[in-house]
CSV table of C-alpha atoms in Angstrom, one decimal:
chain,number,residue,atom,x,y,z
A,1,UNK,CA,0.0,0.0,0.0
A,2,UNK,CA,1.2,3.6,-0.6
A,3,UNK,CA,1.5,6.2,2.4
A,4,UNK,CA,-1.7,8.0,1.4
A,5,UNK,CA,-5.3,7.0,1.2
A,6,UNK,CA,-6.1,5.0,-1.7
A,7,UNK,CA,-8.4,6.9,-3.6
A,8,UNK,CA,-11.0,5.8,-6.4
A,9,UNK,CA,-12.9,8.6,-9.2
A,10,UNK,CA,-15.7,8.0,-11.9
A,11,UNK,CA,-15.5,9.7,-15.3
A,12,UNK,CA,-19.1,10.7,-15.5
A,13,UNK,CA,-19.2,12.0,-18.7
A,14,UNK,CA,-21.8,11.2,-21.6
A,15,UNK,CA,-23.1,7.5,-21.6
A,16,UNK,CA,-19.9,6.1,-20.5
A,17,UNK,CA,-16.8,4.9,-22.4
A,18,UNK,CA,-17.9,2.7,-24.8
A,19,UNK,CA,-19.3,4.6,-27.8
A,20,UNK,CA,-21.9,2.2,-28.5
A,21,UNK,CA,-23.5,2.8,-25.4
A,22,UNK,CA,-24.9,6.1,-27.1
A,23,UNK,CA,-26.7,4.3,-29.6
A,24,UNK,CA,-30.2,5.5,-30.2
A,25,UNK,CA,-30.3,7.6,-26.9
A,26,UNK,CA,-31.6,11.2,-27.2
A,27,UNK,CA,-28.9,14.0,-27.4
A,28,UNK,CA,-30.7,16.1,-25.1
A,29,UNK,CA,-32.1,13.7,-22.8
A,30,UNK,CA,-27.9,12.6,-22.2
A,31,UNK,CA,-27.3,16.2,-21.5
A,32,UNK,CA,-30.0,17.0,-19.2
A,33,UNK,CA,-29.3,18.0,-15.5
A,34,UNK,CA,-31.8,14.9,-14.2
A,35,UNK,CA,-29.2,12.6,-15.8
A,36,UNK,CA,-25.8,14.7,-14.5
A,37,UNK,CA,-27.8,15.2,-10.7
A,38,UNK,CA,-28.6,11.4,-11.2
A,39,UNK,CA,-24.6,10.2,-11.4
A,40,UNK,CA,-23.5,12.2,-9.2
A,41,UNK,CA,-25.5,11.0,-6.6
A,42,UNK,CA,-25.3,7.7,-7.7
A,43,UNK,CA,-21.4,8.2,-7.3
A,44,UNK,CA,-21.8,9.6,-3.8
A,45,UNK,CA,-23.5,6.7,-2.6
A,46,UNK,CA,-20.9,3.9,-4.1
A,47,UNK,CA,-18.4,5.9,-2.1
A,48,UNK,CA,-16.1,7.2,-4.7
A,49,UNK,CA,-13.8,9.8,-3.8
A,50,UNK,CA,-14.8,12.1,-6.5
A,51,UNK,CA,-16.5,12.4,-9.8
A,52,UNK,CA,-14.4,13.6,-13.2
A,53,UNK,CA,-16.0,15.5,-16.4
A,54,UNK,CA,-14.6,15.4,-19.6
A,55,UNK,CA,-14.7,18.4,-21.5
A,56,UNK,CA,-14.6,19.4,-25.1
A,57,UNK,CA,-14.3,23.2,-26.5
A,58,UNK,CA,-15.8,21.5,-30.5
A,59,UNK,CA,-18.5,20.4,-28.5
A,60,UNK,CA,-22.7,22.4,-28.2
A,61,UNK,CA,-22.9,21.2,-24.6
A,62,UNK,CA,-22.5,22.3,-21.4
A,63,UNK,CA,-18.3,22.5,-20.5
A,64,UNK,CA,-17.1,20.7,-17.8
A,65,UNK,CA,-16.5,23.9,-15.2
A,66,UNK,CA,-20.6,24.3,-15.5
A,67,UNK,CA,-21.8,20.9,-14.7
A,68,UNK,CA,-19.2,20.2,-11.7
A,69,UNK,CA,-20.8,23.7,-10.2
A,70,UNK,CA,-23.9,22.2,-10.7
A,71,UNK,CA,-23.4,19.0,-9.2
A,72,UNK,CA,-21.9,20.9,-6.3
A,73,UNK,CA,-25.2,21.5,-3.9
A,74,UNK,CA,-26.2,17.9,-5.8
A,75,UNK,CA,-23.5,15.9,-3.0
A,76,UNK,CA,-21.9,16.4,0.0
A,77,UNK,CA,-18.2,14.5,0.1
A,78,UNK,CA,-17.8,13.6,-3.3
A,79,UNK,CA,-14.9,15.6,-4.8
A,80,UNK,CA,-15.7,17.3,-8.6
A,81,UNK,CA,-12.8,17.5,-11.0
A,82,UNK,CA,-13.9,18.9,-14.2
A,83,UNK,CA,-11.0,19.2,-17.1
A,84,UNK,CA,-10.6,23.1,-17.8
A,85,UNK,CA,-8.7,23.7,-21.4
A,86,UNK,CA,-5.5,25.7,-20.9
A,87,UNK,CA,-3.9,26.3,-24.2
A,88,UNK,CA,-6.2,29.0,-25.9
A,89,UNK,CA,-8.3,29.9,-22.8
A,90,UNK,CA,-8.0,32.9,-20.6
A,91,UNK,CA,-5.6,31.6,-17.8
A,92,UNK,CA,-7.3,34.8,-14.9
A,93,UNK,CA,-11.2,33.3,-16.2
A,94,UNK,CA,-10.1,29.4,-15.5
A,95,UNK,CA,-8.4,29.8,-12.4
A,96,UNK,CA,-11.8,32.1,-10.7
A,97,UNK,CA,-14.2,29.5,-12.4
A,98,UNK,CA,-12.6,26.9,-10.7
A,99,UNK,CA,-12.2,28.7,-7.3
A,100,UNK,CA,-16.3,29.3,-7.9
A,101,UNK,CA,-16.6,25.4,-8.0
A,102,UNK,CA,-14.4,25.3,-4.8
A,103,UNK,CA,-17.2,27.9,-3.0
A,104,UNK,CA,-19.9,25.8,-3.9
A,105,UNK,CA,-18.9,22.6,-3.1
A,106,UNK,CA,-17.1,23.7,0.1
A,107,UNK,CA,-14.1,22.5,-1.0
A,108,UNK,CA,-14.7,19.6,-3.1
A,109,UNK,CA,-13.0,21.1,-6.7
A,110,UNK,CA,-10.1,20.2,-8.3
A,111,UNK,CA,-8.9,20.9,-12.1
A,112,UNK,CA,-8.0,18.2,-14.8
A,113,UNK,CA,-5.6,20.6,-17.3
A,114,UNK,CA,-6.5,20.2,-20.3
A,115,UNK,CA,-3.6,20.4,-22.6
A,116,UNK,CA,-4.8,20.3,-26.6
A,117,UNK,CA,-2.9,22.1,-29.4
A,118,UNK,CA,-6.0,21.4,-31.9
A,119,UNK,CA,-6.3,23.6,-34.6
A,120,UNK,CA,-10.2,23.8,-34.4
A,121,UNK,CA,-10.2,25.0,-30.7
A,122,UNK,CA,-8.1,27.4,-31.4
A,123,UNK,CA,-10.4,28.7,-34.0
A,124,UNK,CA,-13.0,28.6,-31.2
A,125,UNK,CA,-11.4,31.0,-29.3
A,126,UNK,CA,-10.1,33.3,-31.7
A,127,UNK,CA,-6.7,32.2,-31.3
A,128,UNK,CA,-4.0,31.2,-33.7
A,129,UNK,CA,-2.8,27.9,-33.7
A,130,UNK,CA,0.5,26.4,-31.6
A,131,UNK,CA,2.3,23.2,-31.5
A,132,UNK,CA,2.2,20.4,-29.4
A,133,UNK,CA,5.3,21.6,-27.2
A,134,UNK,CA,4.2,25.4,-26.8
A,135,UNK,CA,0.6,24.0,-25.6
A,136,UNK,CA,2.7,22.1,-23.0
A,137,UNK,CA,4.6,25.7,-21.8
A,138,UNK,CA,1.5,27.7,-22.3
A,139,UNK,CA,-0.4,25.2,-20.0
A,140,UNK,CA,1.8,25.5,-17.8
A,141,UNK,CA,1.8,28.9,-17.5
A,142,UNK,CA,-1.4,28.6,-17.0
A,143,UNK,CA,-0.9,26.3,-13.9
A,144,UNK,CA,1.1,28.5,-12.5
A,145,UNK,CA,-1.1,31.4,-13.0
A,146,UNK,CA,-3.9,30.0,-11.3
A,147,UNK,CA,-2.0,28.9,-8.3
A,148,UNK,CA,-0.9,32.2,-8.0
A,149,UNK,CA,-4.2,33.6,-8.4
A,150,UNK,CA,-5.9,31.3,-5.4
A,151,UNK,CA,-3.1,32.6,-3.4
A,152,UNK,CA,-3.2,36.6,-4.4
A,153,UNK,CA,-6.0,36.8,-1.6
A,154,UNK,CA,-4.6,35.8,1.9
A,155,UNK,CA,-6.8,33.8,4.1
A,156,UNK,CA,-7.8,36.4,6.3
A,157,UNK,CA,-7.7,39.2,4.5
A,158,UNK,CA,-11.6,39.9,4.1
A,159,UNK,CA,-12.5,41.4,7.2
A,160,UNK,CA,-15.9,43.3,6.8
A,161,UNK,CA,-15.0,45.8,9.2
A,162,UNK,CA,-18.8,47.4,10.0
A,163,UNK,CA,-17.4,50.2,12.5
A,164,UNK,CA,-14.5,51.7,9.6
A,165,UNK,CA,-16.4,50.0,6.4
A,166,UNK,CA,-13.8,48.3,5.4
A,167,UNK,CA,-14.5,44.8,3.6
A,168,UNK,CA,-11.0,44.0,3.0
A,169,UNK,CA,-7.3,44.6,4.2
A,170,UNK,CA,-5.9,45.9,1.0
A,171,UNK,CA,-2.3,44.7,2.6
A,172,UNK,CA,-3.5,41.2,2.3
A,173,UNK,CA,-4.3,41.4,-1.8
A,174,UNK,CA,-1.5,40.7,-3.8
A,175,UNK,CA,-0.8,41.2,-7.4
A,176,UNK,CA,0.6,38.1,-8.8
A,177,UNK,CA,3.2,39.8,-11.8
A,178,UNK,CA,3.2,37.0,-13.8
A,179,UNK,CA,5.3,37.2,-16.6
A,180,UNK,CA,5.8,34.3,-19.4
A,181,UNK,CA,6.8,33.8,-22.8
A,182,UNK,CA,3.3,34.2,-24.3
A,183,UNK,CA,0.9,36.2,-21.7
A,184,UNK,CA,1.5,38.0,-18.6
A,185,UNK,CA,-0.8,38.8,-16.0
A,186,UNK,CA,-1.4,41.1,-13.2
A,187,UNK,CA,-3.1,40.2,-10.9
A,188,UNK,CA,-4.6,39.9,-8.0
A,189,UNK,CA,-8.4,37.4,-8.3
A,190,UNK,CA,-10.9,39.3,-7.9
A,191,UNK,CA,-12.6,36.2,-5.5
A,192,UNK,CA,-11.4,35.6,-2.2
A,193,UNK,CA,-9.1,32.5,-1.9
A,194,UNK,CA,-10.6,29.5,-2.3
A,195,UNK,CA,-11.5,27.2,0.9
A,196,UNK,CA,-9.0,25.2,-0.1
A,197,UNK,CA,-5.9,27.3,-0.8
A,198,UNK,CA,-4.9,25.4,-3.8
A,199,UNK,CA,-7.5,23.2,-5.5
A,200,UNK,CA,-5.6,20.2,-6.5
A,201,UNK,CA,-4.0,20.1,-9.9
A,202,UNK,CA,-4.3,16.9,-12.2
A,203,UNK,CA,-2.7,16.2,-15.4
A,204,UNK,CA,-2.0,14.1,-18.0
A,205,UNK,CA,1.6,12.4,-17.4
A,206,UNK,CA,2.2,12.2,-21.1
A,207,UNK,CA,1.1,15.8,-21.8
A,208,UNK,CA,4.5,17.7,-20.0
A,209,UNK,CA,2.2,18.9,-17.5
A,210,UNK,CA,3.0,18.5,-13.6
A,211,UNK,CA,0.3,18.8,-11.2
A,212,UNK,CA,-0.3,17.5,-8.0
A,213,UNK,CA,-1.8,14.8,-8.9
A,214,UNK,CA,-0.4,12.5,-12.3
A,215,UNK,CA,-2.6,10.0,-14.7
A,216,UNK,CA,-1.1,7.5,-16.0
A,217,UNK,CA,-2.1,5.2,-18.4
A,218,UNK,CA,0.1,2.5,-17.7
A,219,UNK,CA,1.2,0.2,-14.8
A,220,UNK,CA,4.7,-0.4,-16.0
A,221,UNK,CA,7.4,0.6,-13.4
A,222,UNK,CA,9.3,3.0,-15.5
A,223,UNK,CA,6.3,4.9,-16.1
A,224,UNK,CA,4.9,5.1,-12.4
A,225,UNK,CA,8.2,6.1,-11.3
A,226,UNK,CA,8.8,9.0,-14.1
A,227,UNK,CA,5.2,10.3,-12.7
A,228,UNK,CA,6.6,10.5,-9.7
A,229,UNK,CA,9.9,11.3,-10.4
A,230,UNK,CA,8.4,14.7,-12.2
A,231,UNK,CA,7.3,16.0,-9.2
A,232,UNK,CA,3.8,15.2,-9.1
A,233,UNK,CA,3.0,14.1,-5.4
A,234,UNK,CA,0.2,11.4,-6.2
A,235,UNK,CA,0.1,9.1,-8.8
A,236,UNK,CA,-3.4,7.7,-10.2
A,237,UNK,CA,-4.3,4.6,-13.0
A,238,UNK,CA,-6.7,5.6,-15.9
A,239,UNK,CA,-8.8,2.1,-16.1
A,240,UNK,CA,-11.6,1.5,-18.2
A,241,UNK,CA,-14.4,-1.1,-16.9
A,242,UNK,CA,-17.0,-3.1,-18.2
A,243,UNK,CA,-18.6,-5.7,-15.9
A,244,UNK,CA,-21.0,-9.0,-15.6
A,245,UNK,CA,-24.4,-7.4,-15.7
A,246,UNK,CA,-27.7,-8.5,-15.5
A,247,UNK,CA,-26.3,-11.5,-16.3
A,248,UNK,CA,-24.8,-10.8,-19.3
A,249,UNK,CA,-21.0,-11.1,-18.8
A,250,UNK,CA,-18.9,-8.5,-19.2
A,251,UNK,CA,-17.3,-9.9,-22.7
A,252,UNK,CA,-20.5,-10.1,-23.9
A,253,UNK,CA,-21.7,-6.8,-23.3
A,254,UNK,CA,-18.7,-5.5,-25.0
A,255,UNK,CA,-19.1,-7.6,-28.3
A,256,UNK,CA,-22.7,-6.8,-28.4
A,257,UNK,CA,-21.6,-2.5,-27.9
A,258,UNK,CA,-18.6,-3.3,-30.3
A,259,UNK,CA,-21.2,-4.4,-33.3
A,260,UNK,CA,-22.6,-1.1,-32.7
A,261,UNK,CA,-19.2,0.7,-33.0
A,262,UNK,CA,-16.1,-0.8,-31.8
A,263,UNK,CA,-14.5,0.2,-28.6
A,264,UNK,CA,-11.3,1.8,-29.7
A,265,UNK,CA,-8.2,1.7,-27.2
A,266,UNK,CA,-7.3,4.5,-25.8
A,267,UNK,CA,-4.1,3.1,-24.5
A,268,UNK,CA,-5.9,3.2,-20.9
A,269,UNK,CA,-5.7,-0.3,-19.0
A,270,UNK,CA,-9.4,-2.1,-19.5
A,271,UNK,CA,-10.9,-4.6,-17.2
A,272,UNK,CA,-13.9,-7.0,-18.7
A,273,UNK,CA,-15.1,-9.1,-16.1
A,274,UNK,CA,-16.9,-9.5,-12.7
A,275,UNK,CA,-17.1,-7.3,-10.0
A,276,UNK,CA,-14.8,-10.0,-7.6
A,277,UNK,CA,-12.3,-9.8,-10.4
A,278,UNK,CA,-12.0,-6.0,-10.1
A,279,UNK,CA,-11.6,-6.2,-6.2
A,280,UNK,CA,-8.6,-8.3,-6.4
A,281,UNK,CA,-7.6,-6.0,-9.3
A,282,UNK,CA,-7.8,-2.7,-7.6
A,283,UNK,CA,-6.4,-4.4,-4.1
A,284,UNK,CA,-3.8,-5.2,-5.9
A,285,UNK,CA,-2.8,-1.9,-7.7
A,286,UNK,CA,-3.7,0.3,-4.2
A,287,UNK,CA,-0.1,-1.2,-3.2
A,288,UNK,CA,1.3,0.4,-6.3
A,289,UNK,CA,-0.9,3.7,-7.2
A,290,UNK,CA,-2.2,6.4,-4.9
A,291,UNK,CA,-5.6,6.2,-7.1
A,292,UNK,CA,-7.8,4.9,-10.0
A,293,UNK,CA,-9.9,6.7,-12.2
A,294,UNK,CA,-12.5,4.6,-14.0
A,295,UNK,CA,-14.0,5.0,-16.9
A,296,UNK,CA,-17.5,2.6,-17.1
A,297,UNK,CA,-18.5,1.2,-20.7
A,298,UNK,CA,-22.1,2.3,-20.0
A,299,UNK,CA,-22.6,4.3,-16.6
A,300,UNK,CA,-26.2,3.2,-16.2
A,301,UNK,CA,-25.0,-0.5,-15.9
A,302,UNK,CA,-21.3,-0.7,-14.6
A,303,UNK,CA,-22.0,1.9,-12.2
A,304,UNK,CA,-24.4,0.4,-10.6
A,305,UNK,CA,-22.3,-2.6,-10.5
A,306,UNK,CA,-19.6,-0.6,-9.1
A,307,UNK,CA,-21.5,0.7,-6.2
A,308,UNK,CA,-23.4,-2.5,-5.2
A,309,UNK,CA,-20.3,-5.3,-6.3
A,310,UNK,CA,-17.0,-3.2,-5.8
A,311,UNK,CA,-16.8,-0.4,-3.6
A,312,UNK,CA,-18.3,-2.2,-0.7
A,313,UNK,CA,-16.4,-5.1,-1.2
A,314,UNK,CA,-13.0,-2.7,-1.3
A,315,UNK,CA,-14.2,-1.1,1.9
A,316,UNK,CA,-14.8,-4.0,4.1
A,317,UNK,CA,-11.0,-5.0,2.9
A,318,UNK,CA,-10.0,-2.0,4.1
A,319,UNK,CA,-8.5,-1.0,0.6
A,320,UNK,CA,-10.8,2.2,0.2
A,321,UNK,CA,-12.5,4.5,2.4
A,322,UNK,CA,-15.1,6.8,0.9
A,323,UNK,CA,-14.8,10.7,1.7
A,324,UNK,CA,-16.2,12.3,4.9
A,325,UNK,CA,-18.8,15.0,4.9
A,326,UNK,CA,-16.8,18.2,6.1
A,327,UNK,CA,-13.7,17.1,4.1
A,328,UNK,CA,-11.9,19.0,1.3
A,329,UNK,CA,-10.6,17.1,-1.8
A,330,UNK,CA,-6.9,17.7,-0.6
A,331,UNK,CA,-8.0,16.1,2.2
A,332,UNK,CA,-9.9,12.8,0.8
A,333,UNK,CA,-7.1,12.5,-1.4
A,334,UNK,CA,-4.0,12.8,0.7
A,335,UNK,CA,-2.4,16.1,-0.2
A,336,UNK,CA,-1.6,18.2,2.7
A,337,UNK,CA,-2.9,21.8,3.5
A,338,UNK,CA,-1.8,24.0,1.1
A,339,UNK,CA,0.3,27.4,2.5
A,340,UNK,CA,-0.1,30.7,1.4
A,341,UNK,CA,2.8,31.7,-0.2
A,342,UNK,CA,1.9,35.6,0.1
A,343,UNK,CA,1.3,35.3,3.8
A,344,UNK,CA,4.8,33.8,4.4
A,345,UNK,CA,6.8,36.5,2.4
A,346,UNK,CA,4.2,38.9,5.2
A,347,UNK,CA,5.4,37.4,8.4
A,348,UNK,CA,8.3,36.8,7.5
């Protein structure tokens, strides 16, 4: 086992993985907020540690940053880690949407970075194109922007001081003077920081990105230890799952979906099986990862299988312990409290 909790997400997004699984559903009816409210509960109550949204700019629907806000009052422990672009986005908008999420979850938001050089999003946004490696710098730019921006307000520097009506000591407002190779900004948010400090930061290990949090796609040795060699301080397993259901194994489920349109690999790991299988599977990679993010064929069925087959089974191991009511994301997760680095220059 590694040193900090072991610590299991659900990609929420769509149907589920499997692009078959769409098949003949309505397009509105998969976006609707009954369906979102309807996961993330459903989520809540398996005992994940938190819920994931994928995002895409060259999609109509609502982004990712939206839906996590609105399945904020929707739970009460369940962490909410949408994927915010960073490459042709506005670095000052993305770090106060996400601190938003952090207000109204109570500090339950993190941020997936999304890191895409595609030519058609940057047509989206009015930007000109970049390469692969300048994505990877502007991103994390970006990163660094926001961090900065969470900490530009100190903890205690609202006041609402009724008797001189002051709101805020001014001291305690930093401007952030960020200055990179392709945008600079000023500074400081113009939201208090959020109840975390830091929301935590996950990236893609491939994408040149470090966050607090790395996904890998791979178990191999040499790439868990690069991920954590890079400086990330938590390492988590991308896993795809389809399982027995309704007794229809999971193989079968798959073949039949596949005829519809096959399942292409993403290069994530994939597990087809029963829900006894997966237990030993995940028992067996909590000694080597510090989390696993699963991605369901079809949520309806495999997370339902997940929360009545898995989780429970993986708690009464002692392998997983769902999140508390009360308790940040940092905190579920096993990152410690994150320190102000304003208010240590101060009292210094």
């Amino acid at each position: 086992m590694t040193a900090s909790p072991f610590s299991l997400a659900v990609e929420l997004d769509g149907v589920g993985a499997h692009p078959g699984g769409s098949h003949g559903l309505d397009a509105h009816e998969l976006l609707s907020p009954s369906r979102l409210a309807a996961g993330v509960r459903a989520a809540e109550r398996a005992g994940f540690t938190a819920a994931t949204f994928a995002d895409s700019p060259l999609s109509s629907g609502i982004d990712a940053i939206q839906r996590a806000s609105f399945a904020a009052p929707q739970t009460s422990a369940l962490g909410l880690i949408p994927v915010a672009h960073s490459v042709y986005s506005e670095p000052f908008h993305v770090a106060t949407q996400l601190a938003t999420v952090d207000f109204a979850s109570y500090g339950r938001a993190g941020w997936i970075v999304g890191v895409d050089a595609d030519p058609r999003i940057a047509v989206e946004y009015g930007r000109e194109a970049v390469g692969p490696e300048h994505a990877t710098a502007v991103a994390t730019d970006a990163v660094e922007v926001a961090r900065r921006l969470w900490d530009s307000w100190e903890d205690d520097a609202v006041i609402r001081d009724a008797t001189t009506w002051r709101y805020l000591d001014r001291a305690k407002v930093h401007y952030i003077d960020f200055e990179g190779a392709s945008f600079s900004v000023k500074g400081p948010s113009i939201i208090p920081r959020p109840p975390q400090g830091q929301l935590p930061v996950f990236a893609d290990a491939s994408s040149g990105v470090v966050g607090d949090v790395a996904l890998v796609t791979s178990s191999a040795e040499a790439t868990v230890a690069a991920a954590r060699e890079s400086g990330a301080a938590l390492v988590w397993l991308e896993l795809e799952v389809a399982l027995d259901h309704a007794g229809l194994p999971g193989a079968e489920r798959v073949d039949r979906l596949d005829g519809v349109t096959p399942w292409a690999r993403e290069g994530f790991g994939r597990y087809v099986g029963d829900a006894a299988g997966l237990v030993d599977l995940l028992t067996e990679l909590a000694g080597q990862f510090d989390g696993v993010r699963m991605h369901p064929a079809v949520l309806a069925e495999d997370l339902e299988e997940l929360g009545r087959a898995v989780l429970p089974e993986l708690r009464r191991l002692g392998v997983h312990t769902p999140p508390v009511v009360g308790s940040t994301l940092r905190e579920s997760i096993g990152l410690p409290a994150s320190v102000n680095r304003y208010a240590s220059k101060a009292s210094a």
